[in-house]
Amino acid sequence: MDGQLIEKKDCSAAVAAALPEAKSLADAGKLAEAVELLLGVEKQARMGNDVTSLKEVVLATIRLVREKKDWEQMNTTLTQLSKRRSQNKAAISAMVQEAMGPSYLDATPDAESKRKLIVTLRDITDGKIFVETERARLTRTLSHLLEAEGKVAEACDIIQDVHVETYGSLDKQEKLEFILEQIRLTLAKKDFIRTYIIAKKVTKKLLEGEDPALQALKLKFYRLMIEYHSLAEKEAFEIAQHYHSIYNTPVVRAEESEWRAALSACVLFLIIAPHSNQQSDMLHRLVRQEEDQLAQLPVYKEILKTYTTREIIRYPLPQLPDIESHPALTLYGHELAQHWLQQLRTRVIQHNIRVLSAYYKKIRLTRAADLLSLDVSELENNIATLVSEGALYARIDRPANQVSFSPTKIAEETLSDWAADISELLRLVERTTHLINKEQMLHKVV
C-alpha cells in the first residue's frame, strides 16, 4: 500500500548459498532445475524487499543461462522474471540492461535467435517509462536487423512507432540520431508523407553546435532532406537552401572540396528554382556575401552574374556542360537530371520574359519570340504560366499579335496620375520662374 513501510529482510546469505549450488546443477546439465532454485531465492529477496540481493540473483540467473547458451531458456527466463508479482523496477531495469549488452545480443548463434531475444526484451519494456531508453535502443537494433534481411517496410513500421522526442531520459544527440534513422527508413520505404511529418520534429536550434558529432548529424539531416525534396517534391529552392546549410557547417567550410561541392550545388539549384522574392534575395546575398569563395568557382560566379543582371540570357548557357556534369544533378538518376535540365531551360525563358516586361509596355508576339529564340506558342505558354503564378502582369491580344505588360488603369487611377502630373508640372513652372527672377536680379546688381 502506498505510504506503508515494508520491512526489509536480508537475503544475502541465501543468495550466497544458492549461487554455487545452481552453478553445480547447470554444469551437470540440469539448467532448468538451477533456474528454479534461483527463482525460489529471487522470491525470498523480492518478498523481503532486499533490492540488492534481488538484483544479484536476477543477474546471476540470466548469466547462468547465457553461459549454457540456451537461448530459448533465456527468453523464457527473462519473461518469467519480468512478470513476477510486484517485481521491483530496479531489478527489471538491471536485467534488461544486462541482456541487451554485447555479451548477450552479439553472442547469439544466428540472426533469428538475436531477433527473438530483442523481441522478448521489447515486450518486457513495453509501457514501462523507467526503461524507455532501453526500449528505444532495442527498437533501433531490431529495425537494423529487419533492414539487413530486406524487410525495409517492417523495419520502418517498427522504428516510427517510437516517439523519442517525448523521452526525457535520452540526450539530444541520441534523440536526433533516432529521428534521422526514422527519416532514412521512411525514405527507403518511399513513405514521403511520414518523412515530412517526422522531419518537422528536427528544428534548426537542435542542429546548432560546434561538436563534430553534432555537425555530422546536421549534415546527415540535410542530405536526407535533399533526397526528400528531390524525390518527393522536386522543390529546387528547398534543395538550394539545404545545400547552403551544408555549406555553412564549420566542418564543411574547413574542407575545400566539400565547400566547393556544396556552394556550387546551392547556386545550381537556386537558378533552377522558380523566381520569387526569397529566391531573388538569396541570389543577391550569395553574390555579396560569398564573393571570395565564388571567385574560386568562376563558372558559378558567372552564372550568378548572368541571373542578377537585367539582360536576356541566351540558351543553351555557355556553362551548360559544367552544369550537366555536376554530381548533385545526377545524384538520383538520369530521369531526375533531365527534369532539372528542363526546369533550367524554363527558368531561363521566364527570366527573359521578365526582362522584356521591364523594358517594354507592349510588344508584338512575333518580335518577342524572335528576341527570345522561341516559337510563339511556347512564348504564350510561358507568359500564361508566369501570369497564373502572379509573377508578372501580361495581356495577350492574339488578333493584334501583341502582348501588353502594362496593366489597364481604371478611370480613378488615370485621373489620379493626371492630377499628380499637373502638380509636378506646376511645381517645375514655379521653380523655373523663381530661378529666372533670381538671374534677372543678379544681372541688375551687376
CSV table of C-alpha atoms in Angstrom, one decimal:
chain,number,residue,atom,x,y,z
A,1,MET,CA,0.0,0.0,0.0
A,2,ASP,CA,1.3,3.5,-0.8
A,3,GLY,CA,3.0,5.2,2.1
A,4,GLN,CA,3.2,1.9,4.0
A,5,LEU,CA,6.7,0.9,5.3
A,6,ILE,CA,7.8,-2.6,4.2
A,7,GLU,CA,10.1,-4.5,6.5
A,8,LYS,CA,13.4,-5.3,4.8
A,9,LYS,CA,14.8,-8.8,5.1
A,10,ASP,CA,18.5,-9.6,4.5
A,11,CYS,CA,18.6,-12.4,1.9
A,12,SER,CA,22.3,-12.1,1.1
A,13,ALA,CA,23.2,-15.4,2.9
A,14,ALA,CA,20.5,-17.3,1.0
A,15,VAL,CA,21.8,-15.9,-2.3
A,16,ALA,CA,25.4,-16.7,-1.5
A,17,ALA,CA,24.4,-20.3,-0.7
A,18,ALA,CA,22.2,-20.8,-3.7
A,19,LEU,CA,24.6,-19.5,-6.4
A,20,PRO,CA,27.3,-22.3,-6.1
A,21,GLU,CA,24.5,-24.9,-5.9
A,22,ALA,CA,22.8,-23.6,-9.0
A,23,LYS,CA,26.2,-23.5,-10.8
A,24,SER,CA,26.8,-27.1,-10.0
A,25,LEU,CA,23.3,-28.1,-11.3
A,26,ALA,CA,23.8,-26.2,-14.5
A,27,ASP,CA,27.2,-27.8,-15.0
A,28,ALA,CA,25.6,-31.2,-14.5
A,29,GLY,CA,23.1,-30.4,-17.4
A,30,LYS,CA,20.2,-29.6,-15.1
A,31,LEU,CA,19.8,-26.0,-16.2
A,32,ALA,CA,16.0,-25.9,-15.6
A,33,GLU,CA,16.5,-27.1,-12.0
A,34,ALA,CA,19.2,-24.5,-11.5
A,35,VAL,CA,16.9,-21.7,-12.7
A,36,GLU,CA,14.1,-23.0,-10.5
A,37,LEU,CA,16.4,-22.9,-7.5
A,38,LEU,CA,17.4,-19.3,-8.2
A,39,LEU,CA,13.8,-18.3,-8.8
A,40,GLY,CA,13.0,-19.5,-5.3
A,41,VAL,CA,15.7,-17.3,-3.8
A,42,GLU,CA,14.6,-14.5,-6.1
A,43,LYS,CA,11.1,-14.7,-4.5
A,44,GLN,CA,12.6,-14.5,-1.0
A,45,ALA,CA,14.6,-11.4,-1.9
A,46,ARG,CA,11.6,-9.8,-3.6
A,47,MET,CA,9.2,-10.5,-0.8
A,48,GLY,CA,11.8,-9.4,1.7
A,49,ASN,CA,12.3,-6.1,-0.1
A,50,ASP,CA,16.1,-6.8,-0.4
A,51,VAL,CA,16.7,-4.9,-3.6
A,52,THR,CA,20.5,-5.5,-3.6
A,53,SER,CA,20.1,-9.3,-3.2
A,54,LEU,CA,17.2,-9.3,-5.7
A,55,LYS,CA,19.3,-7.7,-8.4
A,56,GLU,CA,22.2,-10.0,-7.7
A,57,VAL,CA,20.1,-13.2,-8.0
A,58,VAL,CA,18.2,-11.9,-11.1
A,59,LEU,CA,21.5,-11.1,-12.9
A,60,ALA,CA,23.1,-14.4,-11.8
A,61,THR,CA,20.1,-16.3,-13.2
A,62,ILE,CA,20.3,-14.8,-16.7
A,63,ARG,CA,24.1,-15.0,-16.7
A,64,LEU,CA,23.9,-18.7,-15.9
A,65,VAL,CA,21.6,-19.3,-18.8
A,66,ARG,CA,23.9,-17.3,-21.1
A,67,GLU,CA,26.9,-19.4,-20.1
A,68,LYS,CA,25.0,-22.5,-21.2
A,69,LYS,CA,23.9,-20.8,-24.5
A,70,ASP,CA,20.3,-21.9,-24.1
A,71,TRP,CA,18.6,-19.0,-25.9
A,72,GLU,CA,15.1,-20.4,-25.7
A,73,GLN,CA,15.5,-20.8,-22.0
A,74,MET,CA,16.9,-17.2,-21.9
A,75,ASN,CA,13.7,-15.8,-23.4
A,76,THR,CA,11.6,-17.9,-21.1
A,77,THR,CA,13.6,-16.8,-18.0
A,78,LEU,CA,13.6,-13.1,-18.9
A,79,THR,CA,9.8,-13.2,-19.4
A,80,GLN,CA,9.3,-15.1,-16.2
A,81,LEU,CA,11.4,-12.8,-14.1
A,82,SER,CA,9.7,-9.6,-15.5
A,83,LYS,CA,6.2,-11.0,-14.8
A,84,ARG,CA,6.8,-11.9,-11.2
A,85,ARG,CA,4.3,-10.4,-8.8
A,86,SER,CA,5.3,-6.9,-7.6
A,87,GLN,CA,8.6,-7.2,-9.4
A,88,ASN,CA,11.0,-4.4,-8.4
A,89,LYS,CA,11.7,-1.7,-11.1
A,90,ALA,CA,15.4,-1.7,-10.3
A,91,ALA,CA,15.6,-5.5,-10.9
A,92,ILE,CA,13.8,-5.2,-14.3
A,93,SER,CA,16.0,-2.3,-15.3
A,94,ALA,CA,19.2,-4.2,-14.3
A,95,MET,CA,18.0,-7.3,-16.1
A,96,VAL,CA,17.2,-5.5,-19.3
A,97,GLN,CA,20.4,-3.6,-19.4
A,98,GLU,CA,22.4,-6.8,-18.8
A,99,ALA,CA,20.5,-8.8,-21.5
A,100,MET,CA,20.8,-6.1,-24.2
A,101,GLY,CA,24.6,-5.9,-23.8
A,102,PRO,CA,27.0,-7.2,-26.5
A,103,SER,CA,27.8,-10.3,-24.4
A,104,TYR,CA,24.2,-11.4,-25.0
A,105,LEU,CA,23.0,-10.0,-28.3
A,106,ASP,CA,26.3,-10.5,-30.1
A,107,ALA,CA,26.7,-14.0,-28.6
A,108,THR,CA,23.6,-15.4,-30.2
A,109,PRO,CA,24.3,-18.1,-32.8
A,110,ASP,CA,22.2,-16.6,-35.6
A,111,ALA,CA,20.1,-13.6,-36.6
A,112,GLU,CA,16.8,-15.4,-35.7
A,113,SER,CA,18.0,-16.0,-32.1
A,114,LYS,CA,19.1,-12.4,-31.8
A,115,ARG,CA,15.8,-11.2,-33.2
A,116,LYS,CA,13.8,-13.3,-30.7
A,117,LEU,CA,15.9,-12.0,-27.8
A,118,ILE,CA,15.3,-8.4,-28.8
A,119,VAL,CA,11.6,-9.0,-29.3
A,120,THR,CA,11.4,-10.6,-25.8
A,121,LEU,CA,13.2,-7.6,-24.3
A,122,ARG,CA,10.9,-5.2,-26.2
A,123,ASP,CA,7.9,-7.0,-24.8
A,124,ILE,CA,9.3,-6.6,-21.3
A,125,THR,CA,10.0,-2.9,-21.7
A,126,ASP,CA,6.6,-2.1,-23.3
A,127,GLY,CA,4.7,0.5,-21.4
A,128,LYS,CA,7.4,0.9,-18.7
A,129,ILE,CA,8.7,4.5,-18.6
A,130,PHE,CA,11.7,3.6,-16.4
A,131,VAL,CA,13.2,1.5,-19.3
A,132,GLU,CA,12.0,3.7,-22.2
A,133,THR,CA,15.6,4.4,-23.2
A,134,GLU,CA,16.4,0.7,-23.4
A,135,ARG,CA,13.3,0.1,-25.5
A,136,ALA,CA,14.2,2.8,-28.0
A,137,ARG,CA,17.7,1.3,-28.4
A,138,LEU,CA,16.3,-2.2,-28.8
A,139,THR,CA,13.9,-1.0,-31.4
A,140,ARG,CA,16.6,0.6,-33.4
A,141,THR,CA,18.7,-2.6,-33.3
A,142,LEU,CA,15.7,-4.6,-34.4
A,143,SER,CA,15.0,-2.3,-37.3
A,144,HIS,CA,18.6,-2.7,-38.4
A,145,LEU,CA,18.2,-6.5,-38.3
A,146,LEU,CA,15.0,-6.4,-40.4
A,147,GLU,CA,16.5,-4.0,-42.9
A,148,ALA,CA,19.5,-6.3,-43.3
A,149,GLU,CA,17.0,-9.1,-44.1
A,150,GLY,CA,15.4,-6.9,-46.8
A,151,LYS,CA,12.3,-6.2,-44.8
A,152,VAL,CA,12.5,-2.4,-45.1
A,153,ALA,CA,8.8,-1.7,-44.7
A,154,GLU,CA,8.7,-3.8,-41.5
A,155,ALA,CA,11.8,-2.1,-40.1
A,156,CYS,CA,10.3,1.3,-40.9
A,157,ASP,CA,7.0,0.5,-39.2
A,158,ILE,CA,8.7,-0.7,-36.0
A,159,ILE,CA,11.0,2.3,-35.6
A,160,GLN,CA,8.5,5.0,-36.4
A,161,ASP,CA,6.2,3.9,-33.6
A,162,VAL,CA,8.7,5.1,-31.1
A,163,HIS,CA,8.3,8.8,-30.3
A,164,VAL,CA,11.7,9.6,-28.9
A,165,GLU,CA,11.1,13.3,-28.8
A,166,THR,CA,9.0,12.8,-25.7
A,167,TYR,CA,11.7,10.7,-23.9
A,168,GLY,CA,13.3,12.8,-21.2
A,169,SER,CA,16.0,10.2,-20.4
A,170,LEU,CA,17.6,10.4,-23.9
A,171,ASP,CA,20.1,13.1,-24.6
A,172,LYS,CA,19.7,15.5,-27.5
A,173,GLN,CA,22.2,13.7,-29.7
A,174,GLU,CA,20.8,10.3,-29.3
A,175,LYS,CA,17.3,11.6,-30.0
A,176,LEU,CA,18.5,13.2,-33.1
A,177,GLU,CA,20.2,10.0,-34.3
A,178,PHE,CA,17.0,8.1,-33.7
A,179,ILE,CA,14.9,10.6,-35.6
A,180,LEU,CA,17.3,10.6,-38.5
A,181,GLU,CA,17.1,6.9,-38.7
A,182,GLN,CA,13.3,7.2,-38.8
A,183,ILE,CA,13.6,9.7,-41.7
A,184,ARG,CA,16.1,7.4,-43.6
A,185,LEU,CA,13.8,4.4,-43.3
A,186,THR,CA,10.7,6.2,-44.3
A,187,LEU,CA,12.5,7.5,-47.4
A,188,ALA,CA,13.7,4.0,-48.2
A,189,LYS,CA,10.1,2.9,-47.9
A,190,LYS,CA,9.0,5.9,-50.0
A,191,ASP,CA,6.5,6.9,-47.4
A,192,PHE,CA,7.1,10.6,-48.1
A,193,ILE,CA,4.1,11.9,-46.0
A,194,ARG,CA,5.6,10.2,-42.9
A,195,THR,CA,9.0,11.6,-43.8
A,196,TYR,CA,7.6,15.1,-43.9
A,197,ILE,CA,5.9,14.7,-40.5
A,198,ILE,CA,9.0,13.2,-38.8
A,199,ALA,CA,11.3,15.8,-40.3
A,200,LYS,CA,9.3,18.6,-38.7
A,201,LYS,CA,10.5,17.3,-35.3
A,202,VAL,CA,14.0,18.5,-36.1
A,203,THR,CA,14.5,22.2,-35.6
A,204,LYS,CA,17.4,24.4,-36.6
A,205,LYS,CA,18.1,25.1,-32.9
A,206,LEU,CA,18.5,21.3,-32.3
A,207,LEU,CA,21.2,21.2,-35.0
A,208,GLU,CA,23.3,24.1,-33.7
A,209,GLY,CA,26.6,23.4,-32.0
A,210,GLU,CA,30.3,23.1,-32.5
A,211,ASP,CA,30.6,19.5,-31.6
A,212,PRO,CA,31.9,17.5,-34.6
A,213,ALA,CA,29.5,14.6,-33.8
A,214,LEU,CA,26.5,17.0,-33.9
A,215,GLN,CA,27.8,18.6,-37.1
A,216,ALA,CA,27.9,15.1,-38.7
A,217,LEU,CA,24.3,14.6,-37.7
A,218,LYS,CA,23.4,18.0,-39.1
A,219,LEU,CA,25.0,17.1,-42.5
A,220,LYS,CA,23.1,13.8,-42.5
A,221,PHE,CA,19.8,15.5,-41.8
A,222,TYR,CA,20.2,18.0,-44.7
A,223,ARG,CA,21.3,15.3,-47.1
A,224,LEU,CA,18.2,13.3,-46.2
A,225,MET,CA,16.1,16.4,-46.8
A,226,ILE,CA,17.8,16.9,-50.2
A,227,GLU,CA,16.8,13.3,-51.0
A,228,TYR,CA,13.2,14.0,-49.8
A,229,HIS,CA,12.8,17.3,-51.8
A,230,SER,CA,14.4,15.7,-54.9
A,231,LEU,CA,12.3,12.5,-55.0
A,232,ALA,CA,9.0,13.6,-53.4
A,233,GLU,CA,8.5,17.3,-54.0
A,234,LYS,CA,11.1,18.3,-56.7
A,235,GLU,CA,11.5,21.6,-54.9
A,236,ALA,CA,14.7,23.2,-56.2
A,237,PHE,CA,14.6,26.2,-53.8
A,238,GLU,CA,14.4,23.9,-50.8
A,239,ILE,CA,17.3,21.9,-52.1
A,240,ALA,CA,19.3,25.0,-52.6
A,241,GLN,CA,18.6,26.1,-49.0
A,242,HIS,CA,19.7,22.7,-47.7
A,243,TYR,CA,23.0,22.8,-49.7
A,244,HIS,CA,23.5,26.3,-48.3
A,245,SER,CA,23.1,25.0,-44.8
A,246,ILE,CA,25.6,22.2,-45.5
A,247,TYR,CA,28.0,24.9,-46.9
A,248,ASN,CA,27.7,26.9,-43.7
A,249,THR,CA,28.7,24.0,-41.5
A,250,PRO,CA,32.2,24.5,-40.0
A,251,VAL,CA,33.5,21.0,-40.8
A,252,VAL,CA,32.5,21.6,-44.5
A,253,ARG,CA,34.0,25.1,-44.6
A,254,ALA,CA,37.3,23.6,-43.4
A,255,GLU,CA,37.5,21.2,-46.4
A,256,GLU,CA,37.9,22.9,-49.8
A,257,SER,CA,36.5,20.1,-51.8
A,258,GLU,CA,33.4,19.9,-49.5
A,259,TRP,CA,32.5,23.6,-49.6
A,260,ARG,CA,33.2,23.8,-53.3
A,261,ALA,CA,30.7,21.0,-54.0
A,262,ALA,CA,28.1,22.4,-51.6
A,263,LEU,CA,28.3,26.0,-52.8
A,264,SER,CA,28.2,25.1,-56.5
A,265,ALA,CA,25.2,22.8,-55.8
A,266,CYS,CA,23.5,25.7,-54.0
A,267,VAL,CA,24.0,28.0,-56.9
A,268,LEU,CA,22.8,25.3,-59.4
A,269,PHE,CA,19.5,24.6,-57.7
A,270,LEU,CA,18.9,28.3,-56.9
A,271,ILE,CA,18.9,29.1,-60.6
A,272,ILE,CA,16.6,26.1,-61.3
A,273,ALA,CA,14.2,27.3,-58.6
A,274,PRO,CA,11.1,29.3,-59.6
A,275,HIS,CA,11.5,33.1,-59.3
A,276,SER,CA,10.3,34.5,-56.0
A,277,ASN,CA,11.2,37.2,-53.5
A,278,GLN,CA,13.1,34.7,-51.4
A,279,GLN,CA,14.9,33.2,-54.4
A,280,SER,CA,15.9,36.6,-55.7
A,281,ASP,CA,17.0,37.7,-52.2
A,282,MET,CA,19.2,34.6,-51.8
A,283,LEU,CA,20.8,35.1,-55.3
A,284,HIS,CA,21.9,38.6,-54.4
A,285,ARG,CA,23.0,37.6,-50.9
A,286,LEU,CA,25.2,34.9,-52.4
A,287,VAL,CA,26.8,37.4,-54.7
A,288,ARG,CA,27.5,39.9,-51.9
A,289,GLN,CA,28.5,37.5,-49.0
A,290,GLU,CA,30.4,34.8,-50.9
A,291,GLU,CA,32.4,36.9,-53.2
A,292,ASP,CA,35.8,35.4,-52.2
A,293,GLN,CA,34.6,31.8,-52.5
A,294,LEU,CA,32.8,32.4,-55.8
A,295,ALA,CA,36.0,33.8,-57.2
A,296,GLN,CA,37.3,30.3,-56.9
A,297,LEU,CA,34.3,29.0,-58.8
A,298,PRO,CA,34.3,31.2,-61.9
A,299,VAL,CA,31.7,29.1,-63.7
A,300,TYR,CA,29.1,29.6,-61.0
A,301,LYS,CA,30.1,33.2,-60.3
A,302,GLU,CA,29.4,33.9,-64.0
A,303,ILE,CA,26.0,32.1,-63.7
A,304,LEU,CA,25.0,34.3,-60.7
A,305,LYS,CA,26.1,37.4,-62.5
A,306,THR,CA,24.0,36.4,-65.5
A,307,TYR,CA,20.9,35.8,-63.4
A,308,THR,CA,21.3,39.0,-61.4
A,309,THR,CA,21.6,41.3,-64.4
A,310,ARG,CA,18.5,42.5,-66.3
A,311,GLU,CA,19.6,41.2,-69.7
A,312,ILE,CA,18.3,38.5,-71.9
A,313,ILE,CA,20.1,35.1,-71.4
A,314,ARG,CA,20.9,33.0,-74.4
A,315,TYR,CA,20.1,29.3,-74.2
A,316,PRO,CA,21.9,26.9,-74.1
A,317,LEU,CA,24.1,28.6,-71.5
A,318,PRO,CA,27.9,28.6,-72.1
A,319,GLN,CA,28.2,26.9,-68.7
A,320,LEU,CA,25.8,24.1,-69.6
A,321,PRO,CA,28.4,21.3,-69.9
A,322,ASP,CA,29.6,22.1,-66.3
A,323,ILE,CA,26.0,22.1,-65.1
A,324,GLU,CA,25.2,18.8,-66.8
A,325,SER,CA,28.3,17.1,-65.2
A,326,HIS,CA,27.6,18.4,-61.7
A,327,PRO,CA,27.3,15.4,-59.3
A,328,ALA,CA,24.3,17.0,-57.5
A,329,LEU,CA,22.3,17.0,-60.7
A,330,THR,CA,22.7,13.3,-61.4
A,331,LEU,CA,22.6,12.2,-57.7
A,332,TYR,CA,19.2,10.5,-58.0
A,333,GLY,CA,19.3,9.2,-61.6
A,334,HIS,CA,19.2,10.2,-65.2
A,335,GLU,CA,15.5,10.8,-65.3
A,336,LEU,CA,15.6,13.4,-62.5
A,337,ALA,CA,18.6,15.0,-64.0
A,338,GLN,CA,16.7,15.5,-67.3
A,339,HIS,CA,13.8,17.1,-65.3
A,340,TRP,CA,16.2,19.6,-63.7
A,341,LEU,CA,17.7,20.5,-67.0
A,342,GLN,CA,14.3,21.1,-68.5
A,343,GLN,CA,13.4,23.2,-65.5
A,344,LEU,CA,16.6,25.2,-66.1
A,345,ARG,CA,15.6,26.0,-69.6
A,346,THR,CA,12.1,27.0,-68.4
A,347,ARG,CA,13.7,29.4,-65.8
A,348,VAL,CA,15.9,31.0,-68.5
A,349,ILE,CA,12.8,31.6,-70.6
A,350,GLN,CA,10.9,33.1,-67.7
A,351,HIS,CA,13.8,35.3,-66.7
A,352,ASN,CA,13.9,36.6,-70.3
A,353,ILE,CA,10.2,37.3,-70.3
A,354,ARG,CA,10.6,39.3,-67.0
A,355,VAL,CA,13.4,41.3,-68.6
A,356,LEU,CA,11.1,42.1,-71.6
A,357,SER,CA,8.3,43.2,-69.3
A,358,ALA,CA,10.8,45.6,-67.7
A,359,TYR,CA,11.7,47.3,-71.0
A,360,TYR,CA,8.5,47.0,-73.0
A,361,LYS,CA,5.0,48.1,-72.2
A,362,LYS,CA,3.7,46.4,-75.4
A,363,ILE,CA,5.5,44.3,-78.0
A,364,ARG,CA,4.5,42.1,-80.9
A,365,LEU,CA,4.4,38.4,-80.1
A,366,THR,CA,6.5,37.5,-83.2
A,367,ARG,CA,9.1,40.1,-82.2
A,368,ALA,CA,9.3,38.9,-78.6
A,369,ALA,CA,9.5,35.3,-79.8
A,370,ASP,CA,12.4,36.3,-82.1
A,371,LEU,CA,14.2,38.1,-79.3
A,372,LEU,CA,13.9,35.0,-77.0
A,373,SER,CA,14.6,32.4,-79.8
A,374,LEU,CA,11.2,30.7,-79.2
A,375,ASP,CA,8.2,29.9,-81.2
A,376,VAL,CA,5.0,31.9,-80.5
A,377,SER,CA,3.1,29.1,-78.8
A,378,GLU,CA,5.9,28.3,-76.4
A,379,LEU,CA,6.2,32.0,-75.6
A,380,GLU,CA,2.4,32.3,-74.9
A,381,ASN,CA,2.5,29.2,-72.6
A,382,ASN,CA,5.4,30.6,-70.5
A,383,ILE,CA,3.7,34.0,-70.3
A,384,ALA,CA,0.5,32.3,-69.2
A,385,THR,CA,2.4,30.3,-66.5
A,386,LEU,CA,4.0,33.5,-65.1
A,387,VAL,CA,0.7,35.3,-65.0
A,388,SER,CA,-1.1,32.4,-63.3
A,389,GLU,CA,1.7,32.3,-60.7
A,390,GLY,CA,1.4,36.1,-60.1
A,391,ALA,CA,5.0,36.7,-61.2
A,392,LEU,CA,4.0,39.5,-63.7
A,393,TYR,CA,1.1,41.2,-65.4
A,394,ALA,CA,0.6,40.4,-69.1
A,395,ARG,CA,-2.3,40.5,-71.5
A,396,ILE,CA,-2.1,38.7,-74.9
A,397,ASP,CA,-4.1,40.1,-77.8
A,398,ARG,CA,-3.9,37.4,-80.5
A,399,PRO,CA,-5.8,39.2,-83.3
A,400,ALA,CA,-3.4,42.2,-82.9
A,401,ASN,CA,-0.4,39.8,-82.4
A,402,GLN,CA,0.6,41.8,-79.3
A,403,VAL,CA,1.4,41.2,-75.6
A,404,SER,CA,1.0,44.1,-73.2
A,405,PHE,CA,2.9,44.1,-69.9
A,406,SER,CA,1.3,47.4,-68.7
A,407,PRO,CA,-1.9,46.9,-66.7
A,408,THR,CA,-5.0,48.7,-67.8
A,409,LYS,CA,-5.8,51.5,-65.4
A,410,ILE,CA,-9.3,52.3,-64.1
A,411,ALA,CA,-10.6,55.9,-64.5
A,412,GLU,CA,-9.8,56.8,-60.9
A,413,GLU,CA,-6.2,55.8,-61.3
A,414,THR,CA,-5.8,57.7,-64.6
A,415,LEU,CA,-7.3,60.8,-63.1
A,416,SER,CA,-5.1,60.5,-60.0
A,417,ASP,CA,-2.0,60.1,-62.2
A,418,TRP,CA,-3.1,63.1,-64.3
A,419,ALA,CA,-3.5,65.3,-61.2
A,420,ALA,CA,-0.1,64.2,-59.9
A,421,ASP,CA,1.5,65.1,-63.3
A,422,ILE,CA,-0.2,68.5,-63.3
A,423,SER,CA,1.0,69.1,-59.7
A,424,GLU,CA,4.6,68.2,-60.7
A,425,LEU,CA,4.3,70.4,-63.8
A,426,LEU,CA,3.2,73.4,-61.8
A,427,ARG,CA,5.9,72.8,-59.3
A,428,LEU,CA,8.5,72.9,-62.1
A,429,VAL,CA,7.0,76.0,-63.6
A,430,GLU,CA,7.2,77.7,-60.2
A,431,ARG,CA,10.7,76.6,-59.7
A,432,THR,CA,11.7,77.8,-63.1
A,433,THR,CA,10.1,81.2,-62.6
A,434,HIS,CA,12.0,81.6,-59.3
A,435,LEU,CA,15.3,80.8,-61.0
A,436,ILE,CA,14.6,83.3,-63.8
A,437,ASN,CA,13.8,86.0,-61.4
A,438,LYS,CA,16.9,85.3,-59.4
A,439,GLU,CA,19.0,85.5,-62.6
A,440,GLN,CA,17.4,88.8,-63.6
A,441,MET,CA,18.0,90.3,-60.1
A,442,LEU,CA,21.7,89.3,-60.2
A,443,HIS,CA,22.2,90.9,-63.6
A,444,LYS,CA,20.6,94.2,-62.4
A,445,VAL,CA,23.0,94.3,-59.5
A,446,VAL,CA,26.0,93.8,-61.8
